[in-house]
PDB file of C-alpha atoms and ligand atoms in Angstrom:
ATOM      1  CA  MET A   1    -155.214 -44.699  47.174  1.00 60.00           C
ATOM      2  CA  SER A   2    -152.141 -46.217  47.732  1.00 93.00           C
ATOM      3  CA  THR A   3    -149.034 -44.514  47.817  1.00 98.00           C
ATOM      4  CA  ALA A   4    -145.362 -45.603  48.024  1.00 98.00           C
ATOM      5  CA  LEU A   5    -142.511 -42.954  49.425  1.00 99.00           C
ATOM      6  CA  VAL A   6    -138.990 -44.424  47.894  1.00 99.00           C
ATOM      7  CA  THR A   7    -135.743 -42.817  48.993  1.00 99.00           C
ATOM      8  CA  GLY A   8    -132.623 -43.215  46.719  1.00 98.00           C
ATOM      9  CA  ALA A   9    -135.066 -44.056  43.469  1.00 98.00           C
ATOM     10  CA  SER A  10    -133.052 -42.292  41.225  1.00 98.00           C
ATOM     11  CA  SER A  11    -130.625 -45.363  40.903  1.00 98.00           C
ATOM     12  CA  GLY A  12    -130.408 -49.033  41.791  1.00 98.00           C
ATOM     13  CA  ILE A  13    -132.501 -50.930  43.915  1.00 98.00           C
ATOM     14  CA  GLY A  14    -134.586 -47.617  44.635  1.00 98.00           C
ATOM     15  CA  ALA A  15    -135.646 -47.431  41.501  1.00 98.00           C
ATOM     16  CA  GLN A  16    -136.392 -50.805  40.779  1.00 98.00           C
ATOM     17  CA  TYR A  17    -138.589 -50.448  44.108  1.00 98.00           C
ATOM     18  CA  ALA A  18    -140.553 -47.804  42.553  1.00 98.00           C
ATOM     19  CA  VAL A  19    -140.728 -49.725  39.129  1.00 98.00           C
ATOM     20  CA  GLN A  20    -142.189 -52.624  41.126  1.00 98.00           C
ATOM     21  CA  LEU A  21    -144.537 -51.041  43.111  1.00 98.00           C
ATOM     22  CA  ALA A  22    -145.715 -49.025  40.389  1.00 98.00           C
ATOM     23  CA  ALA A  23    -146.584 -52.363  38.679  1.00 98.00           C
ATOM     24  CA  LEU A  24    -148.266 -53.822  41.693  1.00 97.00           C
ATOM     25  CA  GLY A  25    -150.479 -50.758  41.763  1.00 97.00           C
ATOM     26  CA  TYR A  26    -148.867 -48.410  44.343  1.00 98.00           C
ATOM     27  CA  ASP A  27    -148.088 -44.574  42.950  1.00 98.00           C
ATOM     28  CA  VAL A  28    -144.994 -43.931  43.676  1.00 98.00           C
ATOM     29  CA  VAL A  29    -143.313 -40.587  45.515  1.00 98.00           C
ATOM     30  CA  LEU A  30    -139.703 -40.357  44.396  1.00 98.00           C
ATOM     31  CA  VAL A  31    -137.366 -39.219  46.761  1.00 99.00           C
ATOM     32  CA  GLY A  32    -133.229 -38.505  45.221  1.00 98.00           C
ATOM     33  CA  ARG A  33    -131.092 -35.315  44.890  1.00 98.00           C
ATOM     34  CA  ASP A  34    -130.530 -35.763  40.951  1.00 98.00           C
ATOM     35  CA  ARG A  35    -134.105 -34.264  39.597  1.00 98.00           C
ATOM     36  CA  ALA A  36    -133.136 -35.832  36.529  1.00 98.00           C
ATOM     37  CA  ALA A  37    -132.508 -39.129  37.261  1.00 98.00           C
ATOM     38  CA  LEU A  38    -135.924 -38.868  39.581  1.00 98.00           C
ATOM     39  CA  GLU A  39    -137.718 -37.902  36.103  1.00 98.00           C
ATOM     40  CA  VAL A  40    -136.748 -40.968  34.181  1.00 98.00           C
ATOM     41  CA  VAL A  41    -137.597 -43.296  36.921  1.00 98.00           C
ATOM     42  CA  ALA A  42    -140.899 -41.707  37.164  1.00 98.00           C
ATOM     43  CA  ALA A  43    -141.663 -41.806  33.380  1.00 98.00           C
ATOM     44  CA  ARG A  44    -140.903 -45.413  33.552  1.00 98.00           C
ATOM     45  CA  VAL A  45    -143.302 -45.689  36.675  1.00 98.00           C
ATOM     46  CA  GLY A  46    -145.911 -44.021  34.119  1.00 97.00           C
ATOM     47  CA  GLU A  47    -145.817 -46.893  32.298  1.00 96.00           C
ATOM     48  CA  SER A  48    -147.451 -49.091  34.402  1.00 96.00           C
ATOM     49  CA  GLY A  49    -150.162 -46.639  34.404  1.00 97.00           C
ATOM     50  CA  ARG A  50    -149.421 -44.980  37.896  1.00 98.00           C
ATOM     51  CA  SER A  51    -148.863 -41.609  39.175  1.00 98.00           C
ATOM     52  CA  ALA A  52    -144.910 -40.568  40.196  1.00 98.00           C
ATOM     53  CA  GLU A  53    -144.079 -37.756  42.539  1.00 98.00           C
ATOM     54  CA  VAL A  54    -140.587 -36.121  42.198  1.00 98.00           C
ATOM     55  CA  LEU A  55    -138.957 -35.266  45.367  1.00 98.00           C
ATOM     56  CA  ALA A  56    -135.785 -33.640  44.844  1.00 98.00           C
ATOM     57  CA  ALA A  57    -134.069 -33.702  48.439  1.00 98.00           C
ATOM     58  CA  ASP A  58    -130.542 -33.948  49.778  1.00 98.00           C
ATOM     59  CA  LEU A  59    -131.583 -36.290  52.949  1.00 98.00           C
ATOM     60  CA  THR A  60    -128.548 -35.037  54.826  1.00 98.00           C
ATOM     61  CA  VAL A  61    -130.099 -31.374  54.355  1.00 98.00           C
ATOM     62  CA  PRO A  62    -132.225 -30.754  57.895  1.00 98.00           C
ATOM     63  CA  ALA A  63    -134.610 -28.816  55.711  1.00 98.00           C
ATOM     64  CA  ASP A  64    -134.996 -31.039  52.796  1.00 98.00           C
ATOM     65  CA  LEU A  65    -135.173 -34.195  55.548  1.00 98.00           C
ATOM     66  CA  GLN A  66    -138.046 -32.384  57.291  1.00 98.00           C
ATOM     67  CA  ARG A  67    -139.371 -31.743  53.863  1.00 98.00           C
ATOM     68  CA  VAL A  68    -139.547 -35.786  53.208  1.00 99.00           C
ATOM     69  CA  CYS A  69    -140.840 -36.618  56.449  1.00 98.00           C
ATOM     70  CA  ALA A  70    -143.623 -33.948  56.136  1.00 98.00           C
ATOM     71  CA  ARG A  71    -144.923 -35.971  53.269  1.00 98.00           C
ATOM     72  CA  ALA A  72    -144.223 -39.398  54.851  1.00 98.00           C
ATOM     73  CA  ALA A  73    -146.239 -38.304  57.366  1.00 98.00           C
ATOM     74  CA  GLY A  74    -149.432 -37.767  54.752  1.00 98.00           C
ATOM     75  CA  ASP A  75    -152.559 -40.328  55.129  1.00 97.00           C
ATOM     76  CA  ASP A  76    -151.760 -42.016  51.506  1.00 97.00           C
ATOM     77  CA  ILE A  77    -148.585 -43.165  52.238  1.00 98.00           C
ATOM     78  CA  SER A  78    -148.534 -46.745  52.662  1.00 98.00           C
ATOM     79  CA  VAL A  79    -145.374 -48.169  51.967  1.00 98.00           C
ATOM     80  CA  LEU A  80    -142.058 -46.717  53.077  1.00 99.00           C
ATOM     81  CA  VAL A  81    -139.021 -47.400  51.601  1.00 99.00           C
ATOM     82  CA  ASN A  82    -135.825 -46.387  53.235  1.00 99.00           C
ATOM     83  CA  ASN A  83    -133.451 -47.055  50.651  1.00 98.00           C
ATOM     84  CA  ALA A  84    -131.737 -44.090  50.131  1.00 98.00           C
ATOM     85  CA  GLY A  85    -127.882 -45.095  51.270  1.00 98.00           C
ATOM     86  CA  VAL A  86    -124.314 -44.473  51.000  1.00 97.00           C
ATOM     87  CA  GLY A  87    -120.454 -45.590  51.907  1.00 95.00           C
ATOM     88  CA  THR A  88    -117.354 -44.188  52.638  1.00 93.00           C
ATOM     89  CA  PRO A  89    -114.447 -44.526  50.219  1.00 88.00           C
ATOM     90  CA  GLY A  90    -110.938 -45.700  51.763  1.00 84.00           C
ATOM     91  CA  GLU A  91    -110.316 -46.715  54.512  1.00 88.00           C
ATOM     92  CA  PHE A  92    -111.525 -45.114  57.815  1.00 91.00           C
ATOM     93  CA  VAL A  93    -108.339 -44.318  59.367  1.00 90.00           C
ATOM     94  CA  ALA A  94    -107.406 -42.110  56.402  1.00 90.00           C
ATOM     95  CA  SER A  95    -111.109 -40.668  55.459  1.00 91.00           C
ATOM     96  CA  ASP A  96    -112.511 -37.622  56.237  1.00 93.00           C
ATOM     97  CA  ALA A  97    -114.701 -37.366  59.483  1.00 96.00           C
ATOM     98  CA  ASP A  98    -117.149 -35.204  57.827  1.00 96.00           C
ATOM     99  CA  THR A  99    -117.472 -37.477  55.191  1.00 95.00           C
ATOM    100  CA  GLU A 100    -118.365 -40.144  57.926  1.00 96.00           C
ATOM    101  CA  GLN A 101    -120.499 -37.675  59.639  1.00 97.00           C
ATOM    102  CA  ALA A 102    -122.928 -37.202  56.154  1.00 97.00           C
ATOM    103  CA  MET A 103    -123.341 -41.530  56.280  1.00 97.00           C
ATOM    104  CA  LEU A 104    -124.305 -41.960  59.239  1.00 98.00           C
ATOM    105  CA  ASP A 105    -126.688 -38.833  58.458  1.00 98.00           C
ATOM    106  CA  LEU A 106    -128.046 -40.524  55.676  1.00 98.00           C
ATOM    107  CA  ASN A 107    -128.090 -44.089  56.702  1.00 98.00           C
ATOM    108  CA  VAL A 108    -128.938 -43.766  60.653  1.00 98.00           C
ATOM    109  CA  THR A 109    -130.627 -40.240  60.936  1.00 98.00           C
ATOM    110  CA  ALA A 110    -132.652 -40.020  57.438  1.00 99.00           C
ATOM    111  CA  VAL A 111    -134.619 -43.353  57.732  1.00 99.00           C
ATOM    112  CA  MET A 112    -134.872 -42.922  61.542  1.00 98.00           C
ATOM    113  CA  ARG A 113    -137.000 -39.526  61.137  1.00 98.00           C
ATOM    114  CA  LEU A 114    -138.645 -41.387  57.831  1.00 99.00           C
ATOM    115  CA  CYS A 115    -140.202 -43.952  60.143  1.00 99.00           C
ATOM    116  CA  HIS A 116    -140.593 -41.610  63.099  1.00 98.00           C
ATOM    117  CA  ALA A 117    -142.911 -39.648  60.835  1.00 98.00           C
ATOM    118  CA  ALA A 118    -144.382 -42.628  58.445  1.00 98.00           C
ATOM    119  CA  PHE A 119    -145.328 -45.523  61.281  1.00 98.00           C
ATOM    120  CA  PRO A 120    -146.721 -43.866  63.847  1.00 98.00           C
ATOM    121  CA  GLY A 121    -149.675 -42.872  61.203  1.00 98.00           C
ATOM    122  CA  MET A 122    -149.639 -46.815  59.576  1.00 98.00           C
ATOM    123  CA  LEU A 123    -150.081 -47.904  63.326  1.00 98.00           C
ATOM    124  CA  ARG A 124    -153.494 -45.583  63.825  1.00 98.00           C
ATOM    125  CA  ARG A 125    -154.530 -46.941  60.380  1.00 98.00           C
ATOM    126  CA  ASP A 126    -153.774 -50.500  60.852  1.00 98.00           C
ATOM    127  CA  ARG A 127    -152.371 -50.922  57.579  1.00 97.00           C
ATOM    128  CA  GLY A 128    -149.102 -50.564  55.500  1.00 98.00           C
ATOM    129  CA  ALA A 129    -145.710 -51.506  55.296  1.00 98.00           C
ATOM    130  CA  ILE A 130    -142.018 -49.954  56.324  1.00 98.00           C
ATOM    131  CA  VAL A 131    -138.910 -51.473  54.199  1.00 99.00           C
ATOM    132  CA  ASN A 132    -135.791 -50.639  55.412  1.00 98.00           C
ATOM    133  CA  ILE A 133    -132.449 -51.704  53.297  1.00 98.00           C
ATOM    134  CA  ALA A 134    -129.624 -52.781  55.804  1.00 98.00           C
ATOM    135  CA  SER A 135    -126.827 -54.958  53.851  1.00 97.00           C
ATOM    136  CA  VAL A 136    -125.322 -57.996  54.596  1.00 95.00           C
ATOM    137  CA  ALA A 137    -122.074 -55.755  55.872  1.00 93.00           C
ATOM    138  CA  ALA A 138    -124.696 -55.180  59.128  1.00 94.00           C
ATOM    139  CA  PHE A 139    -123.686 -59.175  59.933  1.00 90.00           C
ATOM    140  CA  THR A 140    -120.086 -58.780  59.980  1.00 87.00           C
ATOM    141  CA  PRO A 141    -117.438 -56.476  61.644  1.00 86.00           C
ATOM    142  CA  SER A 142    -115.280 -54.014  58.880  1.00 84.00           C
ATOM    143  CA  ASP A 143    -112.264 -53.477  58.592  1.00 76.00           C
ATOM    144  CA  GLY A 144    -112.658 -50.939  55.509  1.00 74.00           C
ATOM    145  CA  GLY A 145    -115.831 -49.560  56.341  1.00 89.00           C
ATOM    146  CA  PRO A 146    -116.606 -49.488  60.434  1.00 92.00           C
ATOM    147  CA  GLY A 147    -118.559 -46.963  59.613  1.00 95.00           C
ATOM    148  CA  TYR A 148    -121.039 -48.149  57.002  1.00 95.00           C
ATOM    149  CA  SER A 149    -121.550 -51.545  58.424  1.00 95.00           C
ATOM    150  CA  ALA A 150    -121.899 -50.009  61.697  1.00 97.00           C
ATOM    151  CA  SER A 151    -124.786 -48.076  59.895  1.00 98.00           C
ATOM    152  CA  LYS A 152    -126.463 -51.098  58.900  1.00 97.00           C
ATOM    153  CA  ALA A 153    -126.624 -52.791  61.343  1.00 97.00           C
ATOM    154  CA  TYR A 154    -128.453 -49.627  63.154  1.00 98.00           C
ATOM    155  CA  VAL A 155    -131.028 -50.236  60.352  1.00 98.00           C
ATOM    156  CA  ALA A 156    -131.116 -53.600  61.132  1.00 98.00           C
ATOM    157  CA  MET A 157    -132.041 -53.420  64.873  1.00 98.00           C
ATOM    158  CA  PHE A 158    -133.677 -50.703  64.069  1.00 98.00           C
ATOM    159  CA  THR A 159    -135.833 -52.306  62.129  1.00 98.00           C
ATOM    160  CA  GLU A 160    -136.266 -55.651  63.965  1.00 98.00           C
ATOM    161  CA  SER A 161    -137.329 -53.326  67.387  1.00 98.00           C
ATOM    162  CA  LEU A 162    -139.986 -51.480  65.303  1.00 98.00           C
ATOM    163  CA  ALA A 163    -141.299 -55.054  63.948  1.00 98.00           C
ATOM    164  CA  LEU A 164    -142.111 -55.857  67.801  1.00 98.00           C
ATOM    165  CA  LYS A 165    -144.074 -51.953  67.745  1.00 97.00           C
ATOM    166  CA  ALA A 166    -145.833 -53.532  64.715  1.00 98.00           C
ATOM    167  CA  HIS A 167    -146.766 -57.154  66.017  1.00 97.00           C
ATOM    168  CA  GLY A 168    -150.496 -58.084  66.237  1.00 97.00           C
ATOM    169  CA  THR A 169    -151.106 -54.895  63.854  1.00 98.00           C
ATOM    170  CA  ARG A 170    -151.786 -55.637  59.694  1.00 98.00           C
ATOM    171  CA  VAL A 171    -148.665 -52.395  59.571  1.00 98.00           C
ATOM    172  CA  ARG A 172    -145.590 -54.827  57.747  1.00 98.00           C
ATOM    173  CA  VAL A 173    -141.953 -53.759  58.668  1.00 98.00           C
ATOM    174  CA  LEU A 174    -139.135 -55.610  56.660  1.00 98.00           C
ATOM    175  CA  ALA A 175    -135.154 -55.198  57.267  1.00 98.00           C
ATOM    176  CA  VAL A 176    -133.930 -55.742  53.526  1.00 98.00           C
ATOM    177  CA  PHE A 177    -129.693 -57.471  53.300  1.00 98.00           C
ATOM    178  CA  PRO A 178    -128.756 -57.654  50.116  1.00 98.00           C
ATOM    179  CA  GLY A 179    -124.485 -58.646  49.134  1.00 96.00           C
ATOM    180  CA  PHE A 180    -122.924 -56.939  46.483  1.00 97.00           C
ATOM    181  CA  VAL A 181    -125.737 -56.053  43.357  1.00 98.00           C
ATOM    182  CA  ARG A 182    -124.898 -54.335  40.357  1.00 97.00           C
ATOM    183  CA  THR A 183    -125.415 -50.764  41.111  1.00 97.00           C
ATOM    184  CA  ALA A 184    -124.193 -47.217  41.041  1.00 96.00           C
ATOM    185  CA  PHE A 185    -123.244 -47.742  44.699  1.00 96.00           C
ATOM    186  CA  HIS A 186    -119.094 -49.035  44.260  1.00 95.00           C
ATOM    187  CA  PRO A 187    -118.467 -47.246  40.987  1.00 94.00           C
ATOM    188  CA  ARG A 188    -119.780 -43.848  43.203  1.00 94.00           C
ATOM    189  CA  LEU A 189    -116.904 -45.094  45.744  1.00 93.00           C
ATOM    190  CA  GLY A 190    -114.034 -45.322  43.269  1.00 91.00           C
ATOM    191  CA  MET A 191    -114.113 -48.757  44.538  1.00 90.00           C
ATOM    192  CA  ASP A 192    -112.281 -51.813  42.706  1.00 90.00           C
ATOM    193  CA  THR A 193    -114.466 -54.609  42.115  1.00 92.00           C
ATOM    194  CA  SER A 194    -112.556 -56.534  39.860  1.00 93.00           C
ATOM    195  CA  TRP A 195    -111.571 -59.398  43.182  1.00 92.00           C
ATOM    196  CA  ILE A 196    -115.104 -60.397  43.533  1.00 93.00           C
ATOM    197  CA  PRO A 197    -116.285 -63.405  42.128  1.00 94.00           C
ATOM    198  CA  ARG A 198    -118.959 -62.721  39.047  1.00 94.00           C
ATOM    199  CA  TRP A 199    -121.421 -65.827  41.477  1.00 94.00           C
ATOM    200  CA  ALA A 200    -121.435 -62.657  44.505  1.00 95.00           C
ATOM    201  CA  TRP A 201    -123.071 -60.466  42.324  1.00 97.00           C
ATOM    202  CA  LEU A 202    -126.912 -59.486  42.700  1.00 98.00           C
ATOM    203  CA  ARG A 203    -128.978 -57.654  40.160  1.00 98.00           C
ATOM    204  CA  PRO A 204    -131.074 -55.284  41.733  1.00 98.00           C
ATOM    205  CA  GLU A 205    -134.796 -56.416  40.213  1.00 98.00           C
ATOM    206  CA  ASP A 206    -134.115 -59.844  41.518  1.00 98.00           C
ATOM    207  CA  VAL A 207    -133.589 -58.100  45.072  1.00 98.00           C
ATOM    208  CA  VAL A 208    -136.154 -56.005  45.251  1.00 98.00           C
ATOM    209  CA  ARG A 209    -138.649 -58.866  44.052  1.00 98.00           C
ATOM    210  CA  ALA A 210    -137.229 -61.827  46.749  1.00 98.00           C
ATOM    211  CA  SER A 211    -137.815 -58.885  49.301  1.00 98.00           C
ATOM    212  CA  LEU A 212    -141.028 -58.273  48.120  1.00 98.00           C
ATOM    213  CA  GLN A 213    -141.860 -61.777  48.571  1.00 98.00           C
ATOM    214  CA  ASP A 214    -140.575 -61.402  52.073  1.00 98.00           C
ATOM    215  CA  LEU A 215    -142.553 -58.593  52.800  1.00 98.00           C
ATOM    216  CA  ARG A 216    -146.078 -60.261  51.630  1.00 97.00           C
ATOM    217  CA  ALA A 217    -144.826 -62.733  53.158  1.00 97.00           C
ATOM    218  CA  GLY A 218    -145.093 -61.278  56.773  1.00 97.00           C
ATOM    219  CA  ARG A 219    -141.369 -61.716  57.287  1.00 98.00           C
ATOM    220  CA  THR A 220    -139.197 -59.203  59.189  1.00 98.00           C
ATOM    221  CA  ARG A 221    -136.289 -59.489  57.520  1.00 97.00           C
ATOM    222  CA  SER A 222    -135.324 -60.512  54.098  1.00 98.00           C
ATOM    223  CA  VAL A 223    -131.375 -62.235  52.919  1.00 98.00           C
ATOM    224  CA  PRO A 224    -132.429 -61.975  49.271  1.00 98.00           C
ATOM    225  CA  SER A 225    -130.897 -64.915  47.072  1.00 97.00           C
ATOM    226  CA  ALA A 226    -129.815 -68.876  48.452  1.00 97.00           C
ATOM    227  CA  ARG A 227    -126.010 -67.875  47.765  1.00 96.00           C
ATOM    228  CA  TYR A 228    -126.564 -65.074  50.459  1.00 97.00           C
ATOM    229  CA  LYS A 229    -128.452 -66.800  52.817  1.00 96.00           C
ATOM    230  CA  VAL A 230    -126.283 -69.526  53.254  1.00 95.00           C
ATOM    231  CA  ALA A 231    -122.987 -67.522  54.216  1.00 91.00           C
ATOM    232  CA  MET A 232    -125.056 -64.848  56.218  1.00 91.00           C
ATOM    233  CA  ALA A 233    -125.690 -68.024  58.384  1.00 92.00           C
ATOM    234  CA  LEU A 234    -122.169 -69.710  58.031  1.00 90.00           C
ATOM    235  CA  ALA A 235    -121.045 -65.861  59.202  1.00 86.00           C
ATOM    236  CA  ARG A 236    -123.619 -66.571  62.125  1.00 88.00           C
ATOM    237  CA  ALA A 237    -121.818 -69.550  63.088  1.00 92.00           C
ATOM    238  CA  VAL A 238    -118.227 -68.927  63.058  1.00 92.00           C
ATOM    239  CA  PRO A 239    -116.887 -67.920  66.494  1.00 92.00           C
ATOM    240  CA  ARG A 240    -116.728 -63.732  66.720  1.00 91.00           C
ATOM    241  CA  PRO A 241    -112.577 -64.074  67.271  1.00 91.00           C
ATOM    242  CA  LEU A 242    -111.950 -66.391  64.274  1.00 91.00           C
ATOM    243  CA  LEU A 243    -114.328 -64.273  62.208  1.00 88.00           C
ATOM    244  CA  ARG A 244    -112.311 -61.442  62.885  1.00 89.00           C
ATOM    245  CA  ARG A 245    -109.106 -63.082  62.537  1.00 89.00           C
ATOM    246  CA  VAL A 246    -110.392 -63.882  59.266  1.00 85.00           C
ATOM    247  CA  LEU A 247    -111.885 -60.421  58.327  1.00 84.00           C
ATOM    248  CA  ALA A 248    -108.815 -58.660  59.814  1.00 84.00           C
ATOM    249  CA  THR A 249    -106.763 -60.565  57.029  1.00 79.00           C
ATOM    250  CA  SER A 250    -108.391 -60.126  54.215  1.00 70.00           C
ATOM    251  CA  THR A 251    -108.823 -57.562  51.846  1.00 53.00           C
ATOM    252  CA  PRO A 252    -110.515 -54.365  53.058  1.00 49.00           C
ATOM    253  CA  HIS A 253    -113.387 -53.983  51.212  1.00 49.00           C
ATOM    254  CA  ILE A 254    -114.444 -57.797  51.729  1.00 46.00           C
ATOM    255  CA  ASP A 255    -117.954 -56.644  53.459  1.00 49.00           C
ATOM    256  CA  ARG A 256    -118.711 -53.572  51.770  1.00 55.00           C
ATOM    257  CA  ALA A 257    -121.695 -54.530  50.144  1.00 63.00           C
TER     258      ALA A 257
HETATM  259  N1  NAP B   1    -124.951 -51.798  45.490  1.00 66.24           N
HETATM  260  C1  NAP B   1    -124.494 -53.092  46.417  1.00 66.24           C
HETATM  261  O1  NAP B   1    -123.496 -53.751  47.095  1.00 66.24           O
HETATM  262  C2  NAP B   1    -124.914 -52.684  47.714  1.00 66.24           C
HETATM  263  C3  NAP B   1    -125.382 -54.089  49.035  1.00 66.24           C
HETATM  264  C4  NAP B   1    -125.970 -53.444  50.145  1.00 66.24           C
HETATM  265  C5  NAP B   1    -126.843 -52.872  50.475  1.00 66.24           C
HETATM  266  N2  NAP B   1    -127.453 -51.631  49.608  1.00 66.24           N
HETATM  267  C6  NAP B   1    -128.094 -50.492  49.989  1.00 66.24           C
HETATM  268  O2  NAP B   1    -128.791 -50.525  49.015  1.00 66.24           O
HETATM  269  C7  NAP B   1    -129.526 -49.226  49.157  1.00 66.24           C
HETATM  270  C8  NAP B   1    -129.484 -48.769  47.775  1.00 66.24           C
HETATM  271  O3  NAP B   1    -127.864 -48.627  47.265  1.00 66.24           O
HETATM  272  P1  NAP B   1    -127.549 -49.237  45.182  1.00 66.24           P
HETATM  273  O4  NAP B   1    -126.969 -50.276  45.536  1.00 66.24           O
HETATM  274  O5  NAP B   1    -129.197 -48.668  44.592  1.00 66.24           O
HETATM  275  O6  NAP B   1    -126.603 -47.619  45.288  1.00 66.24           O
HETATM  276  P2  NAP B   1    -127.340 -46.236  44.117  1.00 66.24           P
HETATM  277  O7  NAP B   1    -127.232 -46.685  42.544  1.00 66.24           O
HETATM  278  O8  NAP B   1    -126.216 -45.535  44.477  1.00 66.24           O
HETATM  279  O9  NAP B   1    -128.000 -45.773  44.823  1.00 66.24           O
HETATM  280  C9  NAP B   1    -128.062 -45.081  46.053  1.00 66.24           C
HETATM  281  C10 NAP B   1    -129.619 -43.973  46.184  1.00 66.24           C
HETATM  282  O10 NAP B   1    -129.295 -43.541  46.924  1.00 66.24           O
HETATM  283  C11 NAP B   1    -129.927 -41.850  47.117  1.00 66.24           C
HETATM  284  N3  NAP B   1    -129.059 -40.862  47.526  1.00 66.24           N
HETATM  285  C12 NAP B   1    -127.457 -41.094  47.928  1.00 66.24           C
HETATM  286  N4  NAP B   1    -127.399 -40.118  48.795  1.00 66.24           N
HETATM  287  C13 NAP B   1    -128.454 -39.366  48.994  1.00 66.24           C
HETATM  288  C14 NAP B   1    -128.762 -38.204  50.152  1.00 66.24           C
HETATM  289  N5  NAP B   1    -127.505 -37.430  50.292  1.00 66.24           N
HETATM  290  N6  NAP B   1    -129.931 -37.822  49.880  1.00 66.24           N
HETATM  291  C15 NAP B   1    -130.869 -38.751  48.789  1.00 66.24           C
HETATM  292  N7  NAP B   1    -130.867 -39.184  48.581  1.00 66.24           N
HETATM  293  C16 NAP B   1    -129.116 -39.726  48.539  1.00 66.24           C
HETATM  294  C17 NAP B   1    -128.870 -41.887  45.626  1.00 66.24           C
HETATM  295  O11 NAP B   1    -129.848 -40.559  44.608  1.00 66.24           O
HETATM  296  P3  NAP B   1    -129.021 -39.274  44.103  1.00 66.24           P
HETATM  297  O12 NAP B   1    -127.356 -39.407  43.613  1.00 66.24           O
HETATM  298  O13 NAP B   1    -130.283 -38.845  42.934  1.00 66.24           O
HETATM  299  O14 NAP B   1    -128.921 -38.109  45.675  1.00 66.24           O
HETATM  300  C18 NAP B   1    -129.910 -43.321  44.663  1.00 66.24           C
HETATM  301  O15 NAP B   1    -130.663 -43.354  44.483  1.00 66.24           O
HETATM  302  C19 NAP B   1    -128.301 -48.432  50.020  1.00 66.24           C
HETATM  303  O16 NAP B   1    -128.860 -48.072  51.191  1.00 66.24           O
HETATM  304  C20 NAP B   1    -126.820 -48.834  50.253  1.00 66.24           C
HETATM  305  O17 NAP B   1    -126.383 -49.539  51.156  1.00 66.24           O
HETATM  306  C21 NAP B   1    -126.475 -51.556  48.382  1.00 66.24           C
END
């Protein structure tokens, strides 16, 4: 029996992982705080004939995180999708330090702990996959959201390093780098997104489909869509001092994806 555990499965990209993995034949464990929203996703999973287990948990609460880690360590878990993540509203210099900390608890600590729970068993069984959702924000410094970009840079490096350990096994490890995706992410932050051009927006279903294709192809990094592949290649090619100058003079939210 193959089961996928998806965090942040109540909306956006995570809900799409749940639905698409169910369509591929996986039973799904759905993790998030909003039980009612998870039940809605569970019903969609059920339409594929797969079972959905709702695990309501706040991953920034240590006891909840421990409960989810215990589930992620189960022998039946063959896919772990660390998708739950948040940004912080407004500027770092004016933000509340506890809110910044809660973001790191979710975006960094929960990802590390869940991988720590699930990865050894996958290696032992020589079977499984870990998919960690980073962001294109991991590639560039950020004036508007330094903590968010840094948290996603952690996810990127951590995931690529786990992939070294999985090399030569049948365990796959993938970091996903979405650009702007139309989900509840920006509305939750109260962000004005009117300046973002239409071409820059991706659909969650396309992001998930592309990442699962990359997972099947055995890749370690997935940058969904050709436009973001080009943008990220350019960002890497531009000398860092020039990149910083451009970012410092552009909108503070430009890299909050
Ligand atoms: N949207 C974008 O433009 C974009 C771009 C790049 C990367 N990403 C990344 O993609 C991932 C998914 O975001 P999304 O765009 O799909 O946004 P979303 O629709 O807001 O989904 C975020 C998910 O995280 C869950 N979550 C938030 N806080 C949680 C907590 N304390 N404990 C457990 N679950 C929690 C939410 O569920 P509950 O509210 O039920 O807890 C929700 O299911 C995030 O890691 C984000 O950083 C998004």
